[in-house]
XYZ file of C-alpha atoms in Angstrom:
762
model
C -59.729 -35.991 1.588
C -59.731 -33.609 -1.382
C -61.094 -29.673 -1.512
C -61.342 -27.607 -4.391
C -60.903 -24.180 -3.735
C -64.084 -22.247 -4.178
C -62.378 -19.001 -5.038
C -64.196 -16.507 -2.650
C -65.621 -17.102 0.880
C -67.941 -19.600 2.037
C -70.838 -19.930 4.948
C -69.794 -23.350 5.343
C -66.693 -22.083 7.120
C -67.771 -20.726 10.655
C -68.400 -20.277 14.195
C -71.292 -21.891 14.349
C -71.068 -25.071 11.607
C -68.077 -25.914 13.826
C -70.370 -26.290 16.986
C -71.936 -28.173 14.856
C -69.574 -30.669 14.458
C -68.148 -30.641 17.978
C -68.255 -34.201 19.627
C -69.463 -36.260 16.393
C -68.088 -39.394 15.571
C -67.051 -40.155 11.703
C -70.266 -41.918 10.383
C -72.041 -38.940 11.706
C -70.234 -35.873 9.784
C -70.432 -35.505 6.355
C -67.342 -34.575 4.040
C -65.650 -31.152 5.295
C -62.129 -29.953 6.741
C -64.157 -29.922 10.197
C -64.838 -33.215 10.055
C -61.873 -34.356 9.664
C -60.301 -32.030 12.215
C -62.564 -33.609 14.478
C -62.044 -37.172 13.427
C -58.481 -36.441 13.701
C -58.378 -35.376 17.203
C -61.142 -37.895 18.009
C -58.334 -40.764 17.090
C -55.805 -39.361 18.906
C -56.772 -39.196 22.323
C -58.509 -42.798 21.709
C -54.799 -43.981 20.545
C -53.066 -41.438 22.702
C -50.561 -41.593 19.577
C -49.545 -38.283 17.727
C -51.414 -37.488 14.991
C -50.077 -35.463 11.559
C -52.675 -33.369 9.126
C -50.978 -32.606 5.972
C -52.023 -30.305 2.540
C -50.867 -31.071 -0.452
C -51.273 -29.588 -3.924
C -50.571 -27.207 -6.254
C -49.500 -23.385 -5.982
C -52.749 -21.367 -5.278
C -55.560 -23.923 -4.338
C -55.848 -23.404 -1.340
C -53.812 -25.297 1.396
C -53.308 -22.030 3.241
C -57.080 -21.417 4.401
C -57.592 -25.009 5.093
C -54.438 -24.867 7.414
C -56.634 -21.550 8.833
C -59.649 -23.816 9.207
C -58.260 -26.944 11.260
C -56.160 -24.524 13.581
C -59.446 -22.241 14.247
C -61.771 -25.536 14.633
C -59.600 -27.325 16.987
C -58.794 -24.005 19.172
C -62.469 -23.482 19.578
C -64.197 -26.549 20.355
C -61.138 -28.281 22.299
C -59.991 -25.187 23.651
C -56.744 -25.043 26.021
C -55.296 -24.191 29.170
C -55.212 -20.883 30.273
C -55.860 -19.490 27.312
C -52.711 -20.125 25.970
C -53.752 -20.205 22.519
C -56.753 -18.442 21.559
C -58.939 -17.585 17.805
C -57.088 -14.070 18.522
C -53.526 -15.217 19.217
C -53.833 -17.946 15.544
C -55.320 -15.302 14.016
C -52.559 -12.913 14.207
C -49.980 -15.798 14.302
C -51.537 -15.957 10.786
C -51.387 -12.515 9.581
C -47.924 -11.633 10.660
C -46.619 -14.580 9.424
C -48.383 -13.569 6.263
C -46.651 -10.643 6.350
C -43.265 -10.908 6.305
C -43.338 -14.898 4.518
C -45.766 -14.495 1.975
C -45.619 -13.022 -1.460
C -47.644 -12.748 -4.737
C -45.881 -14.304 -7.255
C -47.390 -15.080 -11.369
C -49.408 -18.229 -9.715
C -50.485 -16.474 -6.057
C -51.483 -13.422 -5.186
C -50.892 -14.439 -1.351
C -47.816 -17.437 -1.927
C -46.678 -18.756 0.977
C -42.849 -19.174 0.787
C -41.961 -21.328 3.783
C -43.395 -24.667 5.412
C -44.935 -24.607 8.894
C -45.157 -27.032 11.135
C -47.867 -25.893 13.443
C -47.836 -28.140 16.828
C -50.718 -28.509 19.207
C -49.437 -30.317 22.188
C -52.507 -31.688 24.476
C -52.882 -32.950 28.368
C -54.437 -35.758 30.037
C -58.187 -33.693 29.942
C -57.985 -33.980 25.963
C -57.053 -29.365 25.668
C -54.310 -27.773 24.704
C -52.118 -27.213 26.980
C -49.149 -25.706 24.253
C -47.761 -24.724 20.925
C -45.416 -24.612 19.007
C -44.343 -23.226 15.089
C -41.249 -24.635 13.192
C -40.506 -22.760 10.295
C -38.300 -24.034 7.378
C -36.910 -24.061 3.838
C -38.108 -20.491 4.385
C -37.212 -18.873 0.692
C -34.452 -15.675 1.715
C -33.608 -15.207 -2.039
C -36.839 -13.236 -2.003
C -35.129 -10.779 -0.695
C -32.686 -10.075 -3.353
C -33.795 -12.154 -6.438
C -36.636 -12.983 -7.797
C -38.610 -13.697 -11.319
C -39.663 -11.001 -13.355
C -42.894 -9.115 -12.525
C -43.278 -10.846 -8.474
C -42.331 -8.565 -5.383
C -40.551 -9.074 -2.364
C -42.728 -10.255 1.092
C -45.578 -8.087 1.986
C -43.983 -6.600 4.995
C -41.466 -3.832 3.315
C -44.509 -2.073 1.343
C -46.666 -2.273 4.553
C -43.440 -0.770 6.534
C -42.956 2.151 4.006
C -46.181 2.803 3.674
C -48.115 2.321 6.750
C -45.283 4.081 9.593
C -45.545 7.166 10.092
C -44.700 9.622 13.143
C -41.512 9.681 15.401
C -40.964 6.065 13.603
C -40.933 7.328 10.673
C -38.217 9.935 10.874
C -36.301 6.922 13.678
C -35.909 5.030 10.602
C -34.981 7.544 7.688
C -38.570 7.217 5.680
C -39.846 10.517 5.764
C -38.649 11.453 2.466
C -38.394 8.207 0.213
C -36.315 9.278 -3.068
C -37.375 8.417 -6.440
C -33.540 6.814 -6.429
C -33.820 2.631 -7.569
C -33.264 -0.111 -5.461
C -32.329 -3.394 -5.593
C -34.549 -4.969 -3.522
C -38.163 -3.051 -3.460
C -40.101 -1.247 -6.432
C -42.564 1.300 -4.416
C -46.298 1.183 -5.097
C -47.668 3.599 -7.595
C -51.386 2.670 -7.532
C -53.586 5.264 -4.811
C -55.542 1.978 -3.058
C -52.673 -0.681 -3.279
C -50.663 2.092 -1.115
C -53.852 2.673 0.941
C -54.518 -0.914 1.718
C -50.519 -1.343 2.992
C -51.711 1.063 5.415
C -54.845 -0.646 7.339
C -51.938 -4.292 6.272
C -49.246 -3.011 8.457
C -51.504 -1.073 11.093
C -52.879 -5.143 11.375
C -49.298 -6.721 11.486
C -48.435 -3.589 14.663
C -52.024 -5.285 16.557
C -51.404 -8.975 15.972
C -47.559 -8.190 17.503
C -49.306 -6.415 20.382
C -51.430 -9.576 20.829
C -48.962 -12.003 20.379
C -46.829 -10.163 23.268
C -44.037 -8.536 21.270
C -42.464 -5.574 23.289
C -42.056 -2.151 21.598
C -38.397 -2.097 21.824
C -38.753 -5.314 19.713
C -41.080 -4.138 17.048
C -38.493 -1.519 16.686
C -35.615 -3.370 16.316
C -37.470 -5.906 13.492
C -38.306 -2.370 11.739
C -34.807 -1.272 12.464
C -33.236 -4.131 10.108
C -35.968 -4.033 7.794
C -35.482 -0.091 7.031
C -31.495 -0.662 7.062
C -31.967 -3.602 4.150
C -33.955 -0.940 2.121
C -31.294 1.092 2.066
C -29.181 -1.164 1.882
C -30.557 -1.440 -1.600
C -30.278 2.626 -2.676
C -26.971 2.865 -1.088
C -25.699 -0.246 -3.903
C -22.256 -1.148 -5.005
C -19.708 1.174 -6.980
C -16.016 0.818 -8.378
C -13.854 3.462 -6.865
C -12.401 5.686 -9.265
C -10.264 7.762 -6.597
C -7.226 5.277 -6.535
C -4.713 2.991 -8.701
C -5.845 -0.095 -6.695
C -8.962 -2.579 -7.237
C -11.860 -1.162 -4.598
C -15.313 -1.124 -4.273
C -17.459 1.056 -2.746
C -21.095 1.991 -1.849
C -22.565 4.300 -4.517
C -24.606 6.358 -2.130
C -22.565 6.786 1.240
C -25.717 8.859 2.405
C -27.906 5.602 2.081
C -25.476 3.399 3.833
C -24.628 5.294 6.734
C -28.296 5.405 7.288
C -28.570 1.635 7.353
C -24.993 1.216 9.307
C -26.735 3.687 11.556
C -30.227 1.770 12.461
C -27.982 -1.305 11.869
C -25.990 -0.150 15.772
C -22.537 0.034 13.372
C -20.877 2.877 11.554
C -20.804 2.803 7.536
C -17.003 1.879 7.457
C -17.416 -0.534 9.467
C -20.394 -1.409 7.201
C -18.331 -1.177 4.026
C -15.175 -2.930 5.289
C -17.480 -6.315 6.350
C -18.852 -6.098 2.857
C -15.622 -4.825 0.494
C -12.401 -5.242 2.606
C -9.360 -2.714 1.528
C -9.033 -3.960 -2.053
C -10.055 -6.572 -3.869
C -7.471 -8.949 -3.136
C -8.315 -8.840 0.473
C -11.022 -11.409 1.645
C -13.804 -9.588 3.054
C -14.603 -11.971 5.523
C -12.686 -15.154 7.245
C -14.030 -18.313 8.951
C -11.887 -20.192 10.971
C -13.401 -23.343 9.453
C -13.689 -22.090 6.038
C -11.220 -24.809 4.077
C -9.062 -23.245 1.110
C -12.212 -24.887 -1.669
C -14.096 -22.211 0.252
C -12.155 -19.649 0.630
C -11.088 -19.304 -2.939
C -14.844 -19.392 -4.021
C -16.088 -16.917 -1.991
C -13.180 -14.325 -3.532
C -15.350 -14.969 -6.458
C -18.388 -13.462 -5.741
C -18.738 -9.495 -6.955
C -19.014 -6.592 -4.690
C -22.683 -6.628 -5.248
C -23.039 -10.514 -4.438
C -21.811 -9.499 -1.257
C -24.250 -7.199 -0.569
C -26.658 -9.534 -1.507
C -25.631 -12.324 0.933
C -25.356 -9.184 3.937
C -29.386 -9.112 3.508
C -30.419 -12.029 2.846
C -28.908 -13.281 6.090
C -30.168 -9.523 8.018
C -33.470 -10.643 6.728
C -33.597 -14.520 7.805
C -32.723 -13.546 11.191
C -35.257 -11.618 11.119
C -37.715 -14.174 10.257
C -36.008 -16.046 13.243
C -36.927 -14.024 15.339
C -40.668 -13.698 14.902
C -40.670 -17.603 14.947
C -39.044 -16.714 18.268
C -41.474 -14.240 19.085
C -44.559 -16.181 18.366
C -43.355 -19.562 20.608
C -41.955 -17.643 23.621
C -46.122 -16.087 24.276
C -47.612 -19.990 23.013
C -45.096 -22.674 24.334
C -45.170 -22.285 28.128
C -43.027 -25.400 29.692
C -45.595 -27.670 30.566
C -46.315 -31.804 30.580
C -48.359 -33.192 27.184
C -49.677 -36.780 26.136
C -49.879 -36.238 22.305
C -49.769 -33.493 19.354
C -51.335 -32.938 16.633
C -49.391 -31.570 13.579
C -50.630 -29.837 10.771
C -48.163 -29.412 8.142
C -48.331 -26.547 5.641
C -45.618 -25.246 3.052
C -45.829 -24.024 -0.663
C -47.436 -26.022 -3.529
C -45.873 -27.067 -7.053
C -44.325 -24.523 -8.269
C -45.137 -24.823 -12.086
C -44.854 -20.865 -14.011
C -45.261 -22.139 -17.506
C -48.834 -23.512 -16.361
C -50.071 -19.184 -15.458
C -47.966 -18.561 -19.020
C -44.979 -17.315 -17.394
C -42.027 -18.649 -20.015
C -39.265 -18.089 -18.252
C -38.893 -21.647 -16.324
C -39.089 -22.210 -13.161
C -36.133 -21.261 -10.340
C -33.860 -23.212 -7.797
C -36.280 -21.916 -5.220
C -39.470 -23.409 -7.083
C -37.362 -26.721 -7.496
C -36.571 -26.817 -3.902
C -40.670 -26.438 -2.931
C -41.348 -28.817 -5.258
C -38.736 -31.394 -4.257
C -40.614 -31.483 -0.688
C -43.752 -32.023 -2.554
C -42.947 -34.844 -4.162
C -41.397 -36.279 -0.796
C -44.672 -35.568 0.636
C -46.040 -37.415 -2.162
C -43.961 -39.840 -1.693
C -45.207 -40.045 1.589
C -48.478 -40.723 0.795
C -47.936 -43.174 -1.939
C -46.638 -45.241 0.295
C -48.876 -44.703 3.174
C -52.054 -45.456 1.313
C -50.574 -47.470 -0.995
C -47.429 -49.704 -0.355
C -48.204 -50.101 3.054
C -51.539 -51.706 3.251
C -50.466 -53.730 0.331
C -47.485 -55.315 2.786
C -49.979 -55.658 5.606
C -52.089 -57.814 3.881
C -49.295 -60.296 2.781
C -47.956 -60.208 6.288
C -51.073 -61.358 7.870
C -51.791 -63.316 3.616
C -54.885 -61.631 3.628
C -55.477 -62.481 -0.686
C -56.610 -59.585 -2.363
C -57.820 -59.064 -6.060
C -56.371 -55.910 -6.970
C -55.263 -56.619 -10.831
C -55.272 -53.217 -11.604
C -53.357 -52.122 -8.818
C -50.619 -53.938 -9.191
C -47.315 -52.551 -8.412
C -45.099 -50.873 -11.540
C -42.172 -48.387 -9.989
C -43.370 -46.122 -13.058
C -46.921 -44.742 -11.114
C -44.821 -44.549 -7.424
C -43.117 -40.793 -7.248
C -40.134 -42.413 -6.171
C -37.936 -42.960 -9.396
C -38.399 -38.573 -9.487
C -37.701 -38.664 -6.205
C -34.373 -40.713 -6.501
C -33.664 -39.024 -9.942
C -33.308 -35.582 -7.210
C -31.834 -37.022 -4.350
C -30.287 -40.455 -4.368
C -26.707 -41.115 -3.236
C -24.456 -43.354 -4.721
C -23.034 -46.587 -3.606
C -19.512 -45.049 -5.053
C -17.828 -41.771 -4.109
C -18.680 -39.412 -6.612
C -16.184 -38.666 -9.742
C -16.635 -36.058 -12.128
C -16.455 -37.920 -15.308
C -17.392 -37.680 -18.356
C -18.129 -41.335 -19.212
C -21.544 -41.702 -21.085
C -22.272 -45.334 -19.299
C -22.525 -44.501 -15.382
C -23.662 -47.919 -14.240
C -27.099 -47.263 -11.497
C -24.958 -47.813 -8.412
C -23.304 -44.369 -10.021
C -25.825 -41.890 -10.581
C -25.957 -38.968 -8.159
C -29.195 -36.705 -8.025
C -29.666 -33.819 -8.525
C -29.271 -31.666 -5.616
C -25.790 -34.349 -5.420
C -24.617 -33.409 -8.692
C -25.662 -30.431 -7.819
C -23.798 -29.551 -4.594
C -20.674 -30.951 -6.369
C -20.607 -29.004 -9.308
C -20.570 -25.919 -7.229
C -17.594 -27.063 -5.102
C -15.141 -26.875 -8.278
C -13.802 -23.157 -9.004
C -14.443 -22.218 -12.352
C -17.520 -23.901 -12.642
C -20.700 -23.377 -15.194
C -24.017 -23.904 -14.779
C -23.454 -25.360 -18.313
C -21.154 -27.763 -16.819
C -24.085 -29.127 -14.707
C -26.867 -29.353 -17.478
C -23.845 -31.704 -19.129
C -23.210 -33.799 -16.191
C -27.487 -34.381 -14.219
C -28.304 -35.419 -18.244
C -24.931 -37.870 -18.732
C -26.718 -39.139 -15.346
C -29.790 -39.973 -17.074
C -29.788 -40.026 -20.328
C -31.002 -43.371 -21.068
C -34.229 -45.108 -22.109
C -35.755 -44.981 -18.143
C -35.418 -41.903 -17.579
C -36.395 -40.681 -20.531
C -40.053 -39.924 -19.025
C -38.879 -37.960 -16.099
C -35.954 -36.084 -17.446
C -35.667 -34.131 -21.210
C -34.426 -31.035 -22.059
C -35.808 -27.890 -23.286
C -35.213 -26.116 -26.342
C -33.931 -22.267 -24.279
C -30.365 -22.203 -22.887
C -29.441 -24.131 -19.187
C -33.547 -25.167 -18.899
C -34.556 -28.853 -18.418
C -37.867 -30.218 -17.929
C -38.960 -32.758 -14.907
C -42.239 -34.537 -15.360
C -43.577 -34.261 -11.427
C -46.636 -36.350 -10.054
C -45.977 -39.070 -12.137
C -46.024 -37.384 -15.422
C -49.288 -35.129 -15.095
C -47.284 -31.484 -13.916
C -44.559 -31.288 -16.177
C -42.384 -28.213 -15.276
C -39.386 -26.638 -17.099
C -36.674 -25.026 -15.095
C -33.776 -22.552 -15.865
C -30.780 -23.452 -13.980
C -28.700 -20.145 -14.783
C -27.760 -19.423 -11.557
C -28.832 -22.409 -9.800
C -24.679 -23.157 -8.713
C -24.369 -19.774 -7.398
C -27.659 -20.380 -5.225
C -26.635 -23.883 -3.651
C -23.787 -22.255 -1.792
C -23.960 -20.537 0.899
C -23.094 -16.799 0.178
C -20.159 -16.054 3.582
C -22.247 -12.494 4.365
C -25.130 -14.756 5.604
C -22.915 -14.803 8.813
C -21.398 -11.852 9.620
C -25.318 -10.983 9.048
C -26.146 -12.986 12.166
C -22.548 -11.642 13.700
C -23.209 -7.864 12.753
C -26.464 -7.919 14.626
C -25.082 -9.786 17.826
C -22.263 -6.805 17.734
C -24.380 -4.302 17.342
C -24.361 -1.184 19.656
C -28.073 -1.148 19.791
C -29.232 -2.610 22.774
C -32.841 -3.386 21.333
C -30.658 -5.033 18.423
C -28.169 -6.996 20.096
C -30.675 -8.305 22.774
C -33.485 -9.954 20.543
C -31.007 -11.540 18.056
C -29.219 -12.980 20.606
C -31.795 -13.922 22.769
C -32.774 -15.992 19.720
C -29.317 -17.533 19.383
C -29.741 -21.415 19.132
C -28.995 -24.589 18.297
C -30.629 -24.147 15.072
C -28.690 -23.501 11.649
C -31.111 -20.344 10.559
C -28.040 -18.348 9.410
C -27.480 -20.915 6.568
C -30.702 -22.668 6.080
C -33.128 -20.978 6.146
C -35.604 -21.926 8.919
C -36.081 -21.652 12.398
C -36.627 -24.340 15.187
C -36.116 -21.265 17.751
C -37.254 -19.716 20.506
C -38.348 -24.192 21.732
C -35.158 -25.244 23.822
C -36.774 -26.229 27.631
C -40.076 -27.161 26.161
C -40.648 -30.472 27.388
C -43.946 -31.095 25.126
C -41.501 -30.193 22.272
C -38.971 -32.444 21.964
C -41.766 -34.737 20.055
C -39.743 -32.836 17.229
C -36.376 -33.504 18.418
C -36.028 -35.302 14.991
C -36.092 -32.006 13.339
C -33.443 -30.586 15.562
C -31.088 -33.706 15.073
C -31.223 -33.472 11.363
C -30.370 -29.971 11.563
C -27.727 -30.491 14.030
C -26.298 -34.240 13.032
C -27.494 -33.906 9.411
C -23.839 -31.995 8.821
C -22.085 -32.747 5.575
C -24.191 -30.034 3.848
C -23.329 -27.326 6.620
C -20.022 -28.079 6.665
C -20.079 -27.237 3.424
C -22.600 -24.744 2.779
C -24.268 -26.323 0.654
C -27.352 -25.506 0.305
C -28.784 -27.796 -1.782
C -27.815 -30.578 0.638
C -29.182 -28.680 3.312
C -32.650 -28.568 1.934
C -32.469 -32.347 1.526
C -31.508 -33.006 4.793
C -34.459 -30.802 5.997
C -36.804 -32.660 3.889
C -35.358 -36.019 5.470
C -35.579 -34.874 9.146
C -39.376 -33.602 8.405
C -40.402 -36.849 6.595
C -38.575 -38.690 9.788
C -40.945 -36.642 11.915
C -43.940 -37.559 9.803
C -43.364 -40.975 9.771
C -43.730 -41.674 13.656
C -47.135 -39.966 13.331
C -50.484 -41.186 12.331
C -50.812 -38.974 8.871
C -53.887 -37.519 7.644
C -53.846 -36.597 3.808
C -56.143 -33.141 2.489
C -55.396 -32.549 -1.313
C -56.756 -29.630 -2.305
C -57.388 -28.780 -6.094
C -56.884 -26.578 -8.415
C -60.259 -25.649 -10.294
C -58.252 -23.914 -13.630
C -54.929 -22.653 -13.431
C -55.421 -19.076 -12.365
C -57.796 -19.151 -9.106
C -54.834 -18.465 -6.927
C -54.862 -15.061 -8.061
C -57.871 -14.565 -6.314
C -57.668 -11.179 -5.535
C -56.755 -9.960 -8.477
C -60.266 -11.779 -9.952
C -62.322 -10.060 -7.326
C -61.386 -6.712 -7.465
C -61.600 -7.364 -11.954
C -65.223 -8.030 -10.448
C -66.377 -5.440 -8.444
C -64.662 -2.615 -11.188
C -65.929 -5.062 -14.582
C -67.243 -7.499 -13.849
C -67.527 -8.612 -17.939
C -64.014 -8.342 -18.924
C -62.946 -11.317 -16.843
C -62.424 -14.904 -18.411
C -65.680 -16.920 -19.102
C -62.965 -19.514 -18.927
C -62.225 -19.186 -15.337
C -65.684 -18.987 -13.359
C -65.566 -22.259 -14.091
C -63.706 -26.118 -13.562
C -61.333 -26.723 -15.728
C -61.805 -30.933 -15.780
C -58.686 -31.648 -17.820
C -56.779 -29.787 -15.276
C -58.952 -31.246 -12.157
C -58.878 -35.151 -13.558
C -54.807 -34.375 -14.250
C -54.818 -33.298 -10.032
C -56.166 -36.322 -9.720
C -54.070 -39.019 -11.529
C -51.055 -36.938 -10.189
C -51.921 -37.656 -6.561
C -52.645 -41.255 -6.560
C -56.364 -40.776 -5.328
C -57.746 -43.512 -7.599
C -55.606 -45.700 -6.513
C -55.846 -44.931 -3.141
C -59.222 -44.920 -3.190
C -59.680 -48.338 -5.129
C -57.524 -50.138 -3.017
C -59.508 -49.031 0.620
C -63.018 -50.206 -1.520
C -61.546 -53.657 -2.431
C -59.603 -53.681 0.599
C -59.899 -54.551 4.260
C -58.476 -50.886 5.618
C -59.621 -52.130 9.460
C -57.454 -54.261 11.430
C -58.145 -55.741 14.891
C -56.139 -57.836 17.095
C -57.246 -61.138 17.640
C -57.294 -61.418 20.944
C -58.695 -58.206 20.725
C -61.536 -58.904 18.412
C -62.790 -61.700 20.526
C -62.802 -60.385 23.681
C -64.653 -56.863 21.499
C -67.289 -59.537 19.595
C -67.528 -62.391 21.765
C -71.316 -61.410 22.798
C -72.368 -61.013 19.555
C -71.762 -64.849 18.621
C -74.475 -67.333 19.396
C -74.140 -69.224 22.585
C -73.678 -72.265 21.692
C -70.492 -70.798 19.236
C -68.667 -69.763 22.066
C -65.672 -71.412 23.141
C -65.935 -72.702 26.752
C -62.837 -74.101 27.736
C -59.163 -71.873 27.124
C -57.853 -70.017 24.213
C -55.382 -71.896 22.880
C -55.829 -70.480 19.033
C -56.718 -67.142 18.758
C -57.010 -67.504 14.924
C -59.745 -70.525 15.201
C -61.346 -68.675 17.691
C -62.447 -66.000 15.989
C -63.305 -67.552 12.816
C -65.769 -69.965 15.153
C -67.287 -65.982 16.066
C -67.571 -64.997 12.653
C -68.914 -68.468 11.359
C -71.462 -68.154 14.424
C -72.665 -65.027 13.409
C -72.648 -65.659 9.712
C -71.596 -62.754 8.178
C -70.613 -62.065 4.766
C -67.726 -63.544 4.104
C -66.348 -60.167 1.404
C -67.015 -57.638 4.078
C -64.173 -59.459 6.206
C -61.117 -61.798 6.286
C -59.261 -63.611 8.993
C -55.268 -62.904 9.001
C -52.169 -64.611 10.408
C -52.697 -61.952 14.190
C -55.208 -59.945 12.941
C -58.616 -59.750 11.232
C -59.074 -57.318 8.841
C -62.313 -56.034 7.664
C -64.085 -53.334 6.036
C -65.246 -49.795 7.317
C -68.928 -49.939 7.025
C -69.117 -53.451 8.330
C -67.068 -52.549 11.499
C -69.528 -50.137 12.522
C -72.687 -51.914 11.642
C -70.904 -54.935 13.630
C -70.025 -52.373 16.788
C -73.495 -50.421 16.243
C -75.023 -54.035 17.217
C -72.712 -54.793 20.101
C -74.056 -51.809 21.714
C -77.204 -52.562 21.326
C -76.528 -56.221 23.195
C -75.241 -55.248 25.738
C -77.906 -52.291 26.345
C -80.146 -55.121 26.161
C -78.123 -57.264 28.895
C -77.205 -54.484 31.125
C -81.305 -53.708 31.442
C -81.224 -57.378 32.188
C -78.794 -57.494 33.986
C -80.082 -54.790 36.421
C -83.267 -56.397 36.704
C -81.651 -59.581 38.489
C -79.381 -57.076 40.258
C -76.164 -58.684 37.870
C -73.339 -56.045 37.752
C -70.896 -57.633 35.353
C -71.548 -56.147 32.061
C -71.344 -52.949 34.679
C -67.927 -54.400 35.063
C -66.905 -54.915 31.559
C -67.467 -51.766 31.328
C -65.240 -50.886 33.547
C -62.644 -52.976 31.712
C -63.514 -51.207 28.585
C -63.068 -47.564 30.188
C -59.173 -48.753 31.064
C -58.092 -50.268 28.010
C -56.675 -47.398 26.293
C -60.400 -45.603 26.648
C -61.802 -47.461 23.754
C -65.352 -47.219 24.349
C -65.328 -43.460 23.050
C -65.333 -45.759 20.128
C -68.853 -47.694 20.998
């Protein structure tokens, strides 16, 4: 399905329209997000197989909006047991996750900065018995580092503007100073402050709907306020000592942060800065000598940033655990439907930003490339392999296999593992088996003390300077810059690799922050964050699968948990780049086990994601809006069509035979339509010949079907027409049988109902 961001609310998304699609068959529904949700739900019921809906596209193309439409439809039209999941809860979950996980970027006024898997688990009756969320690849570093002109997560601005009364005093926010803050900037416009106040009230109300207690909410606000005060506290070199020592530049703000976290300013200072510059600031029993040496290279400011990143990561994990507690009862379920939403392709240059994409942007783009490769394998490679396996000839000369049209070469450039041990060398003529992917090169380069970003760029081009990779990777004119040609070359993204080596290494203070919260003297803080401690590796990866243990219906997602707990290479090495790869591997493995449905969201023009800004301009002065922003950028849409391989998939679907049915099942279901003299009278020994005889006797168009070695393949419309004809014949036979006192047709219907619910397809 293809959806173009309309950039405005439309009347076609309403409760009334949802009820129009409820219970309909695929052939009875027009193209709509609700029709895809309904057909997926119907397919899950008939097959008793887990299904997934994936949303792909560039940032700002409307993936999260359509993600909400799908959930609203499934919850409203199907319903849940004991109201475990309601529309009110769905809205509350969206409000909370957008507050803590979304931010404004150069491409999107409300950009999602994490990957979300929302699982709906169904019982025997087809109702929602439980649900769960899994949050992956959270961009925690945005709390301390972000591109120029981009703010941090929404919740900080909403908290500072919206908290009031005694709570504001307890958080030491009653008199906000004008002192510079390392991690956030204040709101200046009056209308922005008023909107932030309303948004904060919405978040508080949403947390209440989800059953979060006042003490738990207060614990979350305390940690966020502590992050704000740590941004003011900063760090500075002490002048009153002969040794090199560091301290907080604003001791009063540091004292406030320590008080909110349930510790003392002395303990906080010692945790961050140590006794002196020669004393390790943190110690982990499992740290290797190399790890300890690299950790000592961190500056006091970087240690402070690591602490803040760790604190916010735990807050985000707590939010996930509290949501799962509200919607995940321990029940038995038979099938699941997963809806996956992730950050879109990041290309800041498309919106005029010349600074280049960041390491976090590269991680999000890597996930999008992997999902596009999954689409390619599911809709192009798998059907062709199936035709070959069934010895079905398919005339598609314009769909000849060619690696240049597959996402696989670029994915391999990013994550391939060499067959040999990695050796740091300057040898220019590397064999193909010696090449390592970008993520592995980044991890390897970050291990060596004294390594620099320039050295990483040099090694990257040493591995991929040959002609075969020039269409995928090229140098950019700026320092530490390179260009990757994503989506079959339709979306070239320029990256700036400055700071990537440090970004790919876990900051040790991220784990220290976890211990700090667990050992807090404030009971509400320690109880909350100890309760979410589980098998997840949220402290290192910024991912959350917490709050889900013991729930039988959630064990279908065990491959993601298993990847977190057994893909230990990246965790032991404290490598963020490898953790990203292992997390994506786990996600892809989980999705492969399900029946996949893809939704491609397109941008009508490059600035379509800045919807709120456009709407405000229209309200104030419609004449100031560029006319080009109101029209569809046709070359951009064509580029997205080519990059997503939509035309290739559609052409293969149209020229091929997408519907398959085992020969024995085909004979059983459609023998009724064959002429009486064409029906076999003896036991069937050759199912293929029997199917051919049935089809030959029906005098059907030979271009609409093929008989393979074990299955019959046919066109979509041919299948619907055949089923409709079969239904009419069976109805006529039922009437005749009833008049004659026969019940054979009724017995056949009973057998159909016992065969996996296939009667629903009639």
